[in-house]
Coordinates of C-alpha atoms in Angstrom, one line a residue:
X1 CA 3.5 15.3 34.5
X2 CA 0.4 12.9 34.3
X3 CA 0.9 11.7 30.6
X4 CA 1.0 8.1 30.4
X5 CA 4.7 6.6 29.1
X6 CA 4.9 4.6 26.1
X7 CA 8.1 3.1 24.8
X8 CA 7.5 3.8 21.0
X9 CA 5.2 6.7 19.2
X10 CA 5.2 6.6 15.6
X11 CA 3.7 9.1 13.5
X12 CA 2.3 8.4 10.5
X13 CA 0.0 5.3 9.6
X14 CA 1.1 4.8 6.5
X15 CA 2.5 1.4 5.1
X16 CA 5.8 2.6 6.9
X17 CA 4.2 3.5 10.0
X18 CA 1.7 0.6 10.1
X19 CA 4.6 -1.9 9.9
X20 CA 6.9 -0.1 12.2
X21 CA 3.6 -0.6 14.9
X22 CA 3.3 -4.1 14.4
X23 CA 6.9 -5.5 14.5
X24 CA 7.3 -3.5 17.6
X25 CA 3.8 -4.3 19.3
X26 CA 5.1 -7.9 18.4
X27 CA 8.6 -7.9 20.3
X28 CA 6.6 -6.4 23.2
X29 CA 6.6 -2.7 23.4
X30 CA 3.9 -0.3 24.3
X31 CA 3.3 1.0 21.0
X32 CA 1.2 4.1 20.1
X33 CA 0.7 5.0 16.1
X34 CA -1.3 8.1 15.4
X35 CA -2.5 9.1 11.9
X36 CA -4.4 12.4 11.4
X37 CA -6.3 11.1 8.4
X38 CA -7.6 7.4 7.7
X39 CA -4.8 4.5 7.8
X40 CA -2.8 4.5 4.6
X41 CA -4.9 7.4 2.9
X42 CA -2.4 9.1 1.6
X43 CA 0.8 7.3 -0.7
X44 CA 0.6 4.0 0.6
X45 CA -3.3 3.8 -1.6
X46 CA -1.7 5.3 -4.9
X47 CA 0.6 2.6 -5.5
X48 CA 0.1 0.7 -8.5
X49 CA -0.2 -2.2 -6.3
X50 CA 2.7 -4.3 -6.8
X51 CA 4.9 -6.2 -4.8
X52 CA 7.8 -6.3 -7.2
X53 CA 11.7 -6.2 -7.2
X54 CA 11.7 -3.3 -9.5
X55 CA 12.7 -4.4 -12.6
X56 CA 13.6 -0.9 -13.9
X57 CA 16.1 -0.4 -11.1
X58 CA 18.4 -2.4 -12.3
X59 CA 19.1 0.0 -15.0
X60 CA 20.6 2.0 -12.3
X61 CA 22.6 -0.6 -10.9
X62 CA 20.9 -0.8 -7.9
X63 CA 21.0 -4.3 -7.3
X64 CA 20.9 -4.1 -3.3
X65 CA 17.4 -2.7 -3.8
X66 CA 16.3 -5.0 -6.1
X67 CA 17.6 -8.5 -4.3
X68 CA 15.8 -6.9 -1.1
X69 CA 12.3 -6.8 -2.8
X70 CA 12.8 -9.8 -5.1
X71 CA 13.5 -11.6 -1.7
X72 CA 10.7 -10.4 -0.2
X73 CA 7.5 -11.1 -2.6
X74 CA 7.4 -14.3 -1.5
X75 CA 7.6 -13.9 2.1
X76 CA 5.0 -11.4 1.6
X77 CA 2.9 -13.6 -0.2
X78 CA 3.0 -16.3 2.6
X79 CA 1.6 -14.0 5.3
X80 CA -0.8 -12.3 3.3
X81 CA -2.1 -15.1 0.2
X82 CA -5.6 -13.6 0.6
X83 CA -4.3 -10.0 -0.5
X84 CA -1.5 -10.7 -2.2
X85 CA -1.4 -13.5 -5.6
X86 CA 1.0 -13.5 -8.1
X87 CA 0.9 -11.9 -11.5
X88 CA 2.5 -12.4 -14.6
X89 CA 3.6 -9.3 -17.0
X90 CA 4.5 -9.6 -20.6
X91 CA 7.3 -7.1 -21.6
X92 CA 7.3 -6.3 -25.7
X93 CA 10.2 -5.6 -26.7
X94 CA 10.2 -2.5 -29.3
X95 CA 12.5 -1.4 -32.2
X96 CA 14.6 1.2 -31.1
X97 CA 14.5 1.1 -27.4
X98 CA 16.4 -1.4 -25.4
X99 CA 17.3 -4.4 -27.3
X100 CA 16.2 -7.7 -26.8
X101 CA 18.8 -9.1 -25.7
X102 CA 19.8 -6.5 -22.8
X103 CA 15.5 -7.1 -22.1
X104 CA 16.4 -10.6 -21.8
X105 CA 19.7 -10.5 -19.5
X106 CA 17.9 -8.1 -16.9
X107 CA 15.2 -10.7 -16.8
X108 CA 17.6 -13.4 -16.4
X109 CA 18.7 -11.3 -13.0
X110 CA 15.5 -10.4 -11.8
X111 CA 14.8 -14.3 -11.9
X112 CA 17.9 -15.0 -10.1
X113 CA 19.0 -12.3 -7.6
X114 CA 15.9 -13.2 -4.9
X115 CA 16.0 -16.6 -4.1
X116 CA 12.5 -17.5 -6.1
X117 CA 11.4 -20.5 -5.2
X118 CA 7.3 -20.2 -6.4
X119 CA 6.8 -18.0 -8.8
X120 CA 7.4 -18.8 -12.4
X121 CA 10.7 -18.5 -14.2
X122 CA 10.6 -15.7 -17.5
X123 CA 9.9 -17.3 -21.0
X124 CA 10.0 -15.9 -24.3
X125 CA 6.8 -14.8 -26.6
X126 CA 6.1 -14.6 -30.1
X127 CA 3.4 -12.0 -30.0
X128 CA 2.4 -12.6 -33.4
X129 CA 0.9 -15.7 -32.7
X130 CA 0.8 -16.2 -29.3
X131 CA -2.9 -14.8 -27.2
X132 CA -0.9 -12.2 -25.2
X133 CA -0.2 -10.9 -28.1
X134 CA -3.8 -10.4 -29.7
X135 CA -4.5 -7.0 -28.2
X136 CA -1.3 -5.4 -29.3
X137 CA -0.5 -3.7 -32.6
X138 CA 2.0 -4.8 -34.6
X139 CA 4.7 -3.2 -32.8
X140 CA 6.9 -5.9 -31.7
X141 CA 7.3 -9.5 -32.3
X142 CA 8.8 -10.5 -29.5
X143 CA 8.2 -10.4 -26.0
X144 CA 8.6 -11.8 -22.4
X145 CA 6.5 -13.0 -19.6
X146 CA 7.9 -12.6 -15.8
X147 CA 6.4 -12.9 -12.3
X148 CA 5.7 -10.2 -9.8
X149 CA 2.6 -10.2 -7.4
X150 CA -0.5 -8.0 -6.8
X151 CA -1.7 -6.1 -3.4
X152 CA -4.0 -4.9 -2.3
X153 CA -2.7 -2.1 -0.9
X154 CA -4.7 -0.3 1.6
X155 CA -5.7 -3.7 2.8
X156 CA -2.0 -4.4 3.6
X157 CA -1.8 -0.7 5.7
X158 CA -4.8 -1.4 7.9
X159 CA -4.0 -5.8 8.2
X160 CA -0.5 -4.9 9.8
X161 CA -2.6 -2.1 12.2
X162 CA -4.5 -4.5 13.3
X163 CA -2.3 -7.0 14.0
X164 CA -0.6 -4.3 15.7
X165 CA -3.5 -3.3 17.9
X166 CA -3.7 -7.3 18.9
X167 CA -0.5 -7.0 20.3
X168 CA -1.3 -4.0 22.7
X169 CA -0.7 -1.2 20.0
X170 CA -3.2 2.2 20.6
X171 CA -4.3 3.2 17.7
X172 CA -5.7 6.7 17.4
X173 CA -6.7 8.1 13.6
X174 CA -8.4 11.1 12.6
X175 CA -5.8 12.1 15.5
X176 CA -2.7 15.0 14.7
X177 CA 0.4 15.5 16.7
X178 CA 0.5 19.2 16.5
X179 CA 3.7 19.2 19.1
X180 CA 6.5 17.3 20.0
X181 CA 8.9 18.5 22.7
X182 CA 11.7 16.6 23.5
X183 CA 12.3 16.4 27.2
X184 CA 15.2 14.9 28.7
X185 CA 14.6 10.8 28.5
X186 CA 11.2 11.1 26.9
X187 CA 9.4 12.7 24.0
X188 CA 5.9 14.5 25.1
X189 CA 3.6 14.9 22.3
X190 CA 0.2 17.3 22.2
X191 CA -2.6 15.1 20.3
X192 CA -5.4 16.7 18.8
X193 CA -8.7 14.2 17.8
X194 CA -9.2 15.7 14.3
X195 CA -12.9 15.2 14.7
X196 CA -14.1 16.9 18.1
X197 CA -10.7 19.4 18.6
X198 CA -10.2 17.5 21.8
X199 CA -6.5 17.5 22.9
X200 CA -4.6 15.6 25.0
X201 CA -0.6 14.6 25.9
X202 CA 1.5 11.2 26.0
X203 CA 5.0 10.6 26.6
X204 CA 7.4 8.0 24.7
X205 CA 11.1 7.2 25.1
X206 CA 11.4 7.1 21.9
X207 CA 9.7 9.0 18.1
X208 CA 9.5 7.6 14.2
X209 CA 8.5 9.8 12.3
X210 CA 7.2 8.2 9.2
X211 CA 4.5 11.1 8.0
X212 CA 5.5 10.1 4.4
X213 CA 5.4 13.4 2.4
X214 CA 5.0 15.2 5.3
X215 CA 8.4 14.3 7.2
X216 CA 10.3 17.1 6.4
X217 CA 7.0 19.5 7.8
X218 CA 6.7 16.9 10.9
X219 CA 10.4 17.6 11.6
X220 CA 10.9 21.1 11.3
X221 CA 7.1 22.1 12.0
X222 CA 6.2 19.6 14.6
X223 CA 9.8 18.2 16.1
X224 CA 11.0 21.9 15.9
X225 CA 14.2 19.8 14.3
X226 CA 17.1 22.5 12.6
X227 CA 17.6 20.4 9.7
X228 CA 17.5 21.4 6.0
X229 CA 14.8 19.7 4.3
X230 CA 16.1 15.7 2.8
X231 CA 12.6 14.8 1.3
X232 CA 11.9 15.0 -2.6
X233 CA 8.6 14.5 -3.6
X234 CA 7.9 12.6 -6.6
X235 CA 4.3 12.4 -8.1
X236 CA 2.8 8.9 -9.3
X237 CA -1.2 8.8 -11.3
X238 CA -3.1 6.2 -12.3
X239 CA -5.9 6.1 -14.7
X240 CA -8.6 3.5 -14.6
X241 CA -10.5 2.8 -17.7
X242 CA -12.8 -0.2 -19.2
X243 CA -10.9 -3.4 -19.2
X244 CA -9.1 -3.4 -22.7
X245 CA -8.2 -7.2 -23.3
X246 CA -10.1 -10.4 -21.6
X247 CA -7.0 -12.5 -20.0
X248 CA -5.6 -12.2 -17.0
X249 CA -1.7 -10.9 -18.3
X250 CA -0.6 -7.8 -17.1
X251 CA 1.6 -5.8 -19.8
X252 CA 5.0 -3.7 -18.9
X253 CA 5.3 -0.6 -21.7
X254 CA 8.2 1.0 -22.6
X255 CA 8.0 4.7 -23.6
X256 CA 10.5 6.6 -26.1
X257 CA 11.6 9.0 -23.5
X258 CA 12.6 5.8 -21.4
X259 CA 10.0 5.6 -18.9
X260 CA 8.0 2.3 -18.5
X261 CA 4.2 1.9 -17.9
X262 CA 2.1 -0.9 -16.7
X263 CA -1.6 -1.9 -17.7
X264 CA -3.0 -4.4 -15.7
X265 CA -6.1 -5.9 -15.4
X266 CA -8.1 -4.7 -12.3
X267 CA -11.3 -5.5 -10.4
X268 CA -12.6 -7.8 -12.9
X269 CA -13.7 -5.0 -15.2
X270 CA -11.4 -2.6 -15.6
X271 CA -7.5 -1.8 -16.6
X272 CA -5.4 0.3 -14.7
X273 CA -2.7 2.0 -16.3
X274 CA 0.0 4.4 -14.5
X275 CA 2.5 5.5 -13.0
X276 CA 3.6 8.6 -14.0
X277 CA 6.9 9.8 -12.5
X278 CA 7.3 13.9 -11.5
X279 CA 8.3 15.9 -9.0
X280 CA 6.2 17.3 -6.9
X281 CA 6.1 20.8 -5.7
X282 CA 2.9 21.8 -3.7
X283 CA 0.5 20.4 -1.0
X284 CA 0.6 16.8 -0.7
X285 CA -3.1 17.2 0.4
X286 CA -3.8 19.2 -3.1
X287 CA -2.2 16.1 -5.1
X288 CA -4.3 15.3 -8.3
X289 CA -3.9 13.5 -11.9
X290 CA -3.2 16.2 -13.8
X291 CA -4.7 17.1 -17.3
X292 CA -1.0 16.5 -19.1
X293 CA -0.3 13.2 -17.2
X294 CA -3.5 11.9 -17.9
X295 CA -3.2 12.7 -21.7
X296 CA 0.5 11.1 -21.1
X297 CA -0.9 7.8 -19.9
X298 CA -3.5 7.8 -22.4
X299 CA -1.1 8.1 -25.5
X300 CA 1.4 5.9 -24.3
X301 CA -0.6 3.0 -23.7
X302 CA -2.7 3.5 -27.7
X303 CA 0.5 3.2 -28.9
X304 CA 0.8 -0.3 -27.6
X305 CA -3.0 -1.6 -27.9
X306 CA -5.2 -2.0 -31.0
X307 CA -7.4 -0.6 -29.3
X308 CA -6.6 3.5 -28.7
X309 CA -8.6 4.9 -25.8
X310 CA -9.0 8.7 -25.0
X311 CA -9.3 10.8 -21.7
X312 CA -13.4 11.1 -22.1
X313 CA -12.4 6.6 -21.2
X314 CA -11.0 7.1 -18.1
X315 CA -13.4 6.3 -15.6
X316 CA -11.2 7.1 -12.6
X317 CA -8.1 8.8 -11.4
X318 CA -5.6 8.2 -8.2
X319 CA -2.2 10.1 -7.6
X320 CA -0.1 10.4 -4.5
X321 CA 3.3 11.7 -3.4
X322 CA 6.3 9.7 -2.5
X323 CA 8.8 10.7 -0.1
X324 CA 12.0 10.0 -1.5
X325 CA 15.3 10.6 -0.3
X326 CA 16.9 13.5 -1.8
X327 CA 20.2 11.9 -3.1
X328 CA 20.9 14.7 -5.6
X329 CA 19.6 12.6 -8.9
X330 CA 19.1 14.9 -11.9
X331 CA 15.9 13.4 -12.8
X332 CA 12.8 12.1 -10.4
X333 CA 12.9 8.9 -12.5
X334 CA 16.7 8.1 -11.3
X335 CA 16.0 9.2 -7.0
X336 CA 16.1 5.9 -5.2
X337 CA 13.8 4.0 -4.1
X338 CA 15.5 2.4 -1.2
X339 CA 15.0 3.4 2.3
X340 CA 17.1 6.0 4.1
X341 CA 16.1 5.9 8.3
X342 CA 17.9 9.4 10.0
X343 CA 18.8 8.8 14.0
X344 CA 18.8 11.8 15.8
X345 CA 20.3 10.0 19.1
X346 CA 18.8 12.9 21.4
X347 CA 21.2 15.4 23.6
X348 CA 18.9 15.6 26.3
X349 CA 18.7 19.3 26.3
X350 CA 15.3 19.5 26.1
X351 CA 14.8 21.8 23.1
X352 CA 13.8 19.3 20.7
X353 CA 16.2 20.2 18.3
X354 CA 18.9 17.0 18.7
X355 CA 22.2 16.8 17.3
X356 CA 21.2 16.2 13.5
X357 CA 21.6 12.6 12.0
X358 CA 24.1 10.8 12.5
X359 CA 26.1 7.7 10.7
X360 CA 24.3 4.1 12.4
X361 CA 27.6 3.3 14.8
X362 CA 27.9 6.7 16.2
X363 CA 24.2 7.0 16.5
X364 CA 24.0 4.0 18.7
X365 CA 26.9 4.9 21.1
X366 CA 25.7 8.5 21.1
X367 CA 22.0 8.6 22.7
X368 CA 22.1 10.7 25.2
X369 CA 18.4 11.3 25.3
X370 CA 14.5 10.3 23.6
X371 CA 15.5 9.8 19.8
X372 CA 13.8 10.5 16.8
X373 CA 14.2 8.3 14.2
X374 CA 12.9 9.7 10.7
X375 CA 11.5 8.0 7.3
X376 CA 12.7 8.4 3.9
X377 CA 11.6 7.0 0.6
X378 CA 10.9 3.2 0.9
X379 CA 8.4 0.5 -1.1
X380 CA 5.3 -1.3 -0.1
X381 CA 7.8 -4.6 -1.3
X382 CA 10.2 -3.8 1.3
X383 CA 8.2 -2.2 4.0
X384 CA 8.7 -5.4 6.6
X385 CA 12.2 -4.7 6.3
X386 CA 12.4 -1.2 6.6
X387 CA 10.6 -1.9 9.9
X388 CA 13.0 -4.4 10.9
X389 CA 15.8 -1.9 10.4
X390 CA 14.2 0.7 12.2
X391 CA 13.8 -1.5 15.4
X392 CA 17.7 -2.3 15.2
X393 CA 18.3 1.6 14.9
X394 CA 16.6 2.0 18.3
X395 CA 18.1 -1.5 20.0
X396 CA 20.4 0.4 22.5
X397 CA 16.4 2.0 24.0
X398 CA 14.8 -0.9 23.9
X399 CA 17.6 -4.2 25.2
X400 CA 15.9 -7.5 24.3
X401 CA 14.1 -6.5 21.4
X402 CA 16.5 -8.1 19.0
X403 CA 16.1 -11.6 20.2
X404 CA 12.5 -11.6 18.4
X405 CA 13.6 -9.9 15.5
X406 CA 12.1 -11.5 12.0
X407 CA 8.9 -12.8 13.7
X408 CA 6.8 -10.9 11.1
X409 CA 8.4 -13.0 8.3
X410 CA 6.3 -16.0 9.1
X411 CA 3.6 -14.9 11.0
X412 CA 0.1 -14.6 9.0
X413 CA -1.5 -11.1 8.7
X414 CA -5.6 -11.3 10.1
X415 CA -7.2 -13.4 7.6
X416 CA -4.3 -14.8 6.1
X417 CA -3.5 -18.2 7.8
X418 CA -3.9 -20.4 4.6
X419 CA -1.4 -22.0 2.2
X420 CA -0.4 -19.2 -0.4
X421 CA -1.8 -20.1 -3.7
X422 CA -4.7 -21.6 -2.3
X423 CA -7.8 -19.0 -2.1
X424 CA -9.2 -20.0 -4.6
X425 CA -9.5 -23.1 -3.2
X426 CA -10.8 -21.3 0.3
X427 CA -13.1 -18.9 -2.4
X428 CA -14.8 -22.3 -3.5
X429 CA -15.6 -23.7 0.0
X430 CA -17.1 -20.2 1.2
X431 CA -19.6 -20.9 -2.2
X432 CA -20.6 -24.0 -0.5
X433 CA -20.9 -23.2 2.8
X434 CA -23.1 -19.7 1.9
X435 CA -24.7 -21.4 -1.8
X436 CA -26.7 -17.3 -2.0
X437 CA -22.9 -16.1 -3.1
X438 CA -22.6 -16.2 -6.4
X439 CA -18.3 -17.4 -7.4
X440 CA -17.1 -13.8 -8.4
X441 CA -18.6 -12.6 -4.8
X442 CA -17.0 -15.1 -2.9
X443 CA -13.4 -14.3 -4.6
X444 CA -14.2 -10.6 -3.7
X445 CA -14.6 -11.4 -0.5
X446 CA -11.6 -13.5 0.0
X447 CA -9.5 -11.3 -1.9
X448 CA -10.0 -8.7 0.7
X449 CA -10.8 -10.4 4.0
X450 CA -9.9 -14.0 3.6
X451 CA -10.8 -16.4 6.0
X452 CA -12.7 -13.4 8.2
X453 CA -15.0 -13.2 5.1
X454 CA -16.9 -15.9 7.5
X455 CA -17.1 -13.6 10.2
X456 CA -18.8 -10.8 7.9
X457 CA -21.3 -13.9 6.8
X458 CA -21.8 -15.1 10.3
X459 CA -25.3 -17.0 10.0
X460 CA -26.8 -15.6 7.0
X461 CA -28.6 -18.2 4.6
X462 CA -29.8 -16.0 2.5
X463 CA -28.6 -12.4 0.7
X464 CA -31.0 -10.4 2.7
X465 CA -30.1 -11.7 5.7
X466 CA -26.8 -9.6 5.3
X467 CA -29.1 -6.2 5.7
X468 CA -29.1 -3.4 3.5
X469 CA -27.1 -3.4 0.2
X470 CA -25.5 0.1 -0.3
X471 CA -24.5 -0.9 -3.8
X472 CA -20.9 -1.8 -5.5
X473 CA -21.6 -5.4 -3.9
X474 CA -21.7 -4.0 -0.2
X475 CA -23.9 -5.1 2.3
X476 CA -24.5 -4.0 5.9
X477 CA -22.5 -6.5 7.7
X478 CA -19.6 -5.6 5.5
X479 CA -19.6 -2.1 6.4
X480 CA -20.0 -3.1 9.8
X481 CA -16.9 -5.4 10.2
X482 CA -14.9 -2.3 8.3
X483 CA -16.1 0.3 11.1
X484 CA -15.7 -1.7 13.7
X485 CA -12.2 -3.5 13.2
X486 CA -11.0 -1.7 10.5
X487 CA -11.3 2.4 11.2
X488 CA -13.5 3.1 8.7
X489 CA -15.0 6.6 9.6
X490 CA -16.6 7.8 6.7
X491 CA -17.6 6.2 3.2
X492 CA -14.3 7.2 1.1
X493 CA -12.6 4.8 3.6
X494 CA -14.5 1.8 2.3
X495 CA -15.6 2.6 -1.2
X496 CA -11.7 4.1 -2.2
X497 CA -9.3 2.3 0.1
X498 CA -10.7 -0.9 2.0
X499 CA -12.6 -1.6 -1.3
X500 CA -12.6 -0.7 -4.6
X501 CA -16.4 -0.5 -4.8
X502 CA -16.8 3.0 -5.8
X503 CA -16.3 2.1 -9.6
X504 CA -19.7 0.7 -9.3
X505 CA -21.6 3.1 -6.7
X506 CA -23.6 6.3 -7.7
X507 CA -22.4 9.4 -6.3
X508 CA -25.5 9.3 -4.5
X509 CA -25.0 5.8 -2.9
X510 CA -22.0 6.8 -1.4
X511 CA -23.7 10.1 0.0
X512 CA -26.3 7.5 1.5
X513 CA -23.1 4.9 2.7
X514 CA -21.7 8.0 4.2
X515 CA -24.6 8.9 6.2
X516 CA -25.5 5.3 7.5
X517 CA -21.9 5.6 9.0
X518 CA -22.5 9.5 10.3
X519 CA -25.8 8.0 12.0
X520 CA -23.8 4.9 13.2
X521 CA -21.2 6.7 14.6
X522 CA -23.4 9.5 16.4
X523 CA -25.5 6.2 18.2
X524 CA -23.0 4.3 19.0
X525 CA -21.7 7.6 21.3
X526 CA -24.9 7.7 22.3
X527 CA -25.1 4.6 23.4
X528 CA -21.7 4.1 25.0
X529 CA -20.0 2.1 22.5
X530 CA -23.0 -0.2 22.0
X531 CA -22.2 -1.3 18.1
X532 CA -25.2 -3.4 17.6
X533 CA -27.5 -0.8 19.4
X534 CA -25.7 1.9 17.3
X535 CA -26.2 -0.1 13.7
X536 CA -30.0 -0.8 14.8
X537 CA -30.4 3.4 15.4
X538 CA -28.5 4.0 11.9
X539 CA -30.6 1.4 9.8
X540 CA -33.8 3.7 10.8
X541 CA -35.1 5.9 8.0

């Protein structure tokens, strides 16, 4: 009975949960976000890492989604110019596939649907003479170059969570919601610390199910809702190889099966290739790039590049499961990528089953108990709009929050309070202030931390001042920053999610980092949270 009462509890620390937490906390709500693993560890870290409209969705006449996403590109670039930046994509025409006139028409719409202001428009490239055609086989004489944006996807999640915390949100990682029971005008949640096994209870006036691939599992297994599964799980896998060409353009390739894949410059020395698109049946925790998917991507990209690759060239793979709303589409590729918000307004019955989802108007008029909002689908690009729409659906429970709608469109995320397009200037300023940094390392720090790179470097005047070097450009100062400010607990959180340093680290170096982090966590607990003492203890042999 003494469990604290919050306004909003959010289950799921991916991009959707993070975005809702940030928006809600910024509007003055008392917010709790729980994530049973690391922030953004599942689907939100397994994307193609693009802020884009979704050119191929035009083929499915999903103009609303494309317009929505295109309008968000420059907004997100403006609030996170350190982790989001423009890219140019080359789309070669290939005989026997979509005709050139259709590609150009689609790109004309793409240029004009979303209110593009700063990103360059589409241009035509003669691939037999233009440098962007040099890496390609003689499969096409013409291509089209258009704009979209890159995003450091896991960092986008973490920065939204950090901003939520700065506005008072309670963030609990490695914490599972193991039971949720509706009790009249609130939800009672049982939480379990996944590291210690300790349990606690909280109460919340409203509950958001942003569990991603586990959205249906949470509904039926944790919340006890008597509803049919509405999520369609779709697997997408990527491969990483040593860089296949020297310029900074990306490629989008058509394939004879109607799918498209991207080839994108990645982490300076690599090329990212993906994605696949197939239905997934299994535990999302077990997802991995299958041999068939790897072979498909290798074969597809080799049909375009002069330099063919093999499975032996793959240095890393990653795979994720998208939780799309099951709209009955025949294939995974045709399933909508737009989000659906399903609201169970509550009946006050206290049994947790609710009355099922209702259309918007009916749901808002029928609040009789504590509401449960479940999130299906969505794209990284439209996460901020999803958060706004989610809070619109809950506005009847929280009078007054509508007046603050839209604030997330203009407030910079942590480290991003500088003008979009000037990250290069910020990196050069960093180089001048810290002369021991190479241009490449300064650029890496700015593209991860923006203005907060200076918080990591502090008063350092030489590389040794940054503490222990773990490999892959990671230093002790950076690791401590990620542990203290960004909820990193184990090496994988850092080397494969907050950064991609794992691409340049050995297994032994990653294991040594794990040991350091574990020792520091133990020392912090023993010293009552004294992080300086914990760092010193972890550094001891």
